[in-house]
């Protein structure tokens, strides 16, 4: 069932038109988390290839190249994690009880804080992307993509599902410790390969930031939802890029 689980991960994390003909069991969703970092590597390679190809077009302004890379990253994922970030910002704003937060997050309309959150995050990503030299940008894009998908695995395993039912329920309910561990080793190995000892420091600082964000989310709503997993993924991308810029 490895191929089915890989396809579930690919279908969930990208807009690629994947059709799974075989029967899917509930546990397959949780088991598909094993392949999230691998899908992140695929996304990172596509973004890196885009950056490399754009670097051969010297007549394009650097700001335009950065914008195109950012747009490609949104297109590949269908903006699903940005939607989760927007809903999380709307729900978490203010001192509301858990029930009210979950109600707001389920609303299909985006509020003021959601817009502010998405715009702020995109501006941060854009400014960081254009700040990297071409020779390092491809590495940052790969690390960003892989770490953020592993952070989703960590988020699923870290808490129970905060709602009665929803799309992310089976991912969270059947998340396995071994998938977190294997994904973490894979991600750490990639960081070491691309940045040597600095990669080790970058990985643990990024992980610490994610663990703090997960603690905050659990404190607010007592668990995780699909929206908060998306928000954690977007937060992880920015943190990884920021730490790459600092190092």
XYZ file of C-alpha atoms in Angstrom:
247
model
C 0.000 0.000 0.000
C 3.054 2.239 -0.102
C 2.132 3.641 -3.523
C -1.410 4.457 -2.382
C -0.077 6.324 0.623
C 2.462 8.191 -1.490
C -0.319 9.244 -3.873
C -2.466 10.412 -0.966
C 0.373 12.657 0.177
C 0.926 13.940 -3.358
C -2.789 14.575 -3.823
C -3.118 16.387 -0.506
C -0.026 18.594 -0.811
C -0.132 19.553 -4.495
C -2.571 20.355 -7.278
C -1.304 17.514 -9.446
C -4.322 15.603 -10.842
C -3.929 12.335 -8.957
C -6.601 9.635 -9.175
C -6.415 6.792 -6.686
C -8.408 3.847 -8.005
C -7.738 1.382 -5.187
C -9.722 1.493 -1.968
C -8.366 3.850 0.691
C -8.537 2.930 4.370
C -8.671 5.456 7.184
C -5.203 4.460 8.415
C -3.746 5.180 4.974
C -4.154 8.909 5.603
C -2.041 8.772 8.744
C 0.489 6.461 7.101
C 0.808 8.866 4.151
C 2.527 11.333 6.502
C 5.695 9.291 5.995
C 5.894 10.681 2.460
C 5.218 14.339 3.284
C 8.925 15.331 3.445
C 9.510 13.484 0.175
C 6.707 15.474 -1.481
C 8.297 18.558 0.056
C 11.562 17.632 -1.677
C 9.704 17.311 -4.975
C 8.136 20.746 -4.497
C 11.494 22.195 -3.481
C 13.181 20.778 -6.573
C 10.494 22.288 -8.803
C 10.958 25.673 -7.144
C 14.741 25.378 -7.374
C 14.517 24.499 -11.053
C 12.307 27.539 -11.587
C 14.813 29.766 -9.791
C 17.726 28.367 -11.822
C 15.874 28.837 -15.121
C 14.924 32.397 -14.175
C 18.565 33.145 -13.338
C 19.367 32.621 -17.043
C 17.102 35.556 -17.902
C 19.230 38.574 -16.917
C 16.797 41.015 -18.531
C 14.190 40.187 -15.874
C 14.405 42.357 -12.739
C 15.283 40.515 -9.530
C 12.015 41.595 -7.913
C 10.036 40.077 -10.777
C 11.960 36.804 -10.487
C 11.185 36.678 -6.769
C 7.523 37.317 -7.474
C 7.392 34.516 -10.046
C 9.030 32.026 -7.667
C 6.524 32.951 -4.971
C 3.617 32.574 -7.388
C 4.873 29.184 -8.555
C 5.039 27.988 -4.945
C 1.421 29.041 -4.440
C 0.260 27.455 -7.691
C 1.917 24.091 -6.919
C 0.063 23.802 -3.606
C -3.141 25.465 -4.735
C -2.771 27.943 -1.870
C -4.311 25.421 0.535
C -1.946 26.278 3.377
C -2.450 30.016 2.905
C -6.173 29.412 3.296
C -5.462 27.630 6.572
C -3.270 30.503 7.717
C -6.009 33.036 6.946
C -8.634 31.064 8.874
C -6.262 30.589 11.803
C -5.465 34.314 11.978
C -9.180 35.164 11.938
C -10.011 32.638 14.633
C -7.064 33.215 16.946
C -7.366 37.004 16.994
C -8.631 38.238 20.346
C -9.364 36.354 23.532
C -12.145 34.043 22.331
C -13.222 30.663 23.727
C -12.350 27.498 21.840
C -15.842 26.992 20.420
C -15.934 30.492 18.951
C -12.457 30.109 17.464
C -13.408 26.869 15.722
C -16.636 28.431 14.465
C -14.810 31.395 12.934
C -12.182 29.147 11.378
C -14.871 27.082 9.667
C -16.449 30.191 8.107
C -15.646 30.302 4.384
C -15.330 34.100 4.422
C -11.948 35.649 5.125
C -11.765 38.403 7.715
C -9.508 41.385 8.245
C -6.948 39.512 10.337
C -6.835 36.731 7.773
C -6.006 39.205 5.010
C -3.375 40.890 7.172
C -1.835 37.540 8.077
C -1.603 36.301 4.483
C -0.304 39.603 3.101
C 2.294 39.895 5.885
C 3.500 36.348 5.331
C 3.764 36.763 1.560
C 5.705 40.000 1.993
C 8.108 38.265 4.370
C 8.583 35.352 1.958
C 9.099 37.659 -0.995
C 11.621 39.878 0.770
C 13.589 36.840 1.947
C 13.553 35.126 -1.467
C 14.896 38.194 -3.273
C 17.582 38.682 -0.610
C 19.346 35.383 -1.404
C 22.081 35.167 -4.042
C 21.199 32.837 -6.925
C 23.819 30.307 -5.826
C 22.156 29.830 -2.448
C 18.483 30.416 -3.255
C 17.941 26.902 -4.608
C 19.184 25.410 -1.351
C 16.920 27.629 0.726
C 13.894 26.713 -1.383
C 14.542 22.983 -0.942
C 15.074 23.237 2.820
C 12.001 25.445 3.177
C 9.785 23.011 1.288
C 11.000 19.852 3.015
C 11.003 21.247 6.547
C 7.528 22.756 6.239
C 6.056 19.399 5.125
C 7.788 17.618 7.987
C 6.369 20.246 10.342
C 2.906 19.145 9.192
C 3.765 15.592 10.258
C 4.930 16.919 13.614
C 1.720 18.946 13.956
C -0.482 15.929 13.211
C 1.319 13.779 15.771
C 1.553 16.455 18.459
C -2.125 16.694 19.388
C -5.596 15.256 19.037
C -8.128 16.551 16.520
C -9.841 19.663 17.891
C -13.139 19.133 16.050
C -15.707 16.359 16.026
C -15.073 15.674 12.339
C -13.240 17.177 9.385
C -10.865 16.571 6.489
C -7.721 16.375 8.618
C -9.163 14.028 11.238
C -7.673 10.797 9.868
C -4.250 12.368 9.332
C -4.148 13.357 12.998
C -5.827 10.270 14.458
C -3.515 7.821 12.688
C -0.280 9.816 12.798
C 2.588 7.554 13.859
C 5.702 8.277 15.909
C 7.911 6.438 13.436
C 6.799 8.746 10.608
C 7.787 11.790 12.655
C 11.166 10.204 13.411
C 11.918 8.997 9.879
C 10.766 12.298 8.377
C 12.879 14.198 10.875
C 15.995 12.151 10.047
C 15.359 12.670 6.325
C 14.937 16.424 6.801
C 17.966 16.749 9.076
C 20.082 14.759 6.638
C 19.092 17.082 3.830
C 19.966 20.140 5.914
C 23.382 18.665 6.700
C 23.961 17.802 3.048
C 23.154 21.323 1.876
C 24.643 23.397 4.728
C 26.931 21.059 6.704
C 27.175 21.996 10.417
C 25.129 25.153 9.907
C 22.331 22.914 8.675
C 22.259 21.149 12.050
C 21.841 24.442 13.894
C 19.268 25.688 11.402
C 17.219 22.499 11.713
C 17.010 22.574 15.495
C 16.258 26.295 15.653
C 13.491 25.811 13.084
C 12.124 22.837 15.025
C 12.150 24.829 18.267
C 10.124 27.595 16.604
C 7.588 25.076 15.325
C 7.282 23.371 18.726
C 6.523 26.754 20.315
C 3.845 27.459 17.709
C 2.304 24.015 18.292
C 2.214 24.664 22.033
C 0.435 27.971 21.430
C -2.172 26.330 19.175
C -2.870 23.532 21.645
C -3.267 26.092 24.395
C -5.846 28.011 22.326
C -8.020 25.169 21.004
C -6.793 22.029 22.745
C -5.633 20.302 19.560
C -5.049 20.690 15.845
C -7.255 21.218 12.792
C -6.554 21.248 9.069
C -6.370 25.043 9.195
C -3.797 25.153 11.978
C -1.698 22.502 10.227
C -1.664 24.745 7.149
C -0.749 27.745 9.298
C 2.130 25.814 10.895
C 3.375 24.864 7.422
C 3.404 28.482 6.242
C 5.036 29.644 9.472
C 7.695 26.956 9.059
C 8.543 28.143 5.553
C 9.108 31.703 6.728
C 11.151 30.607 9.759
C 13.375 28.404 7.581
C 13.975 31.198 5.079
C 14.642 33.681 7.872
C 17.196 31.428 9.551
C 18.829 30.772 6.167
C 19.162 34.534 5.733
C 20.726 34.906 9.167
C 23.250 32.128 8.478
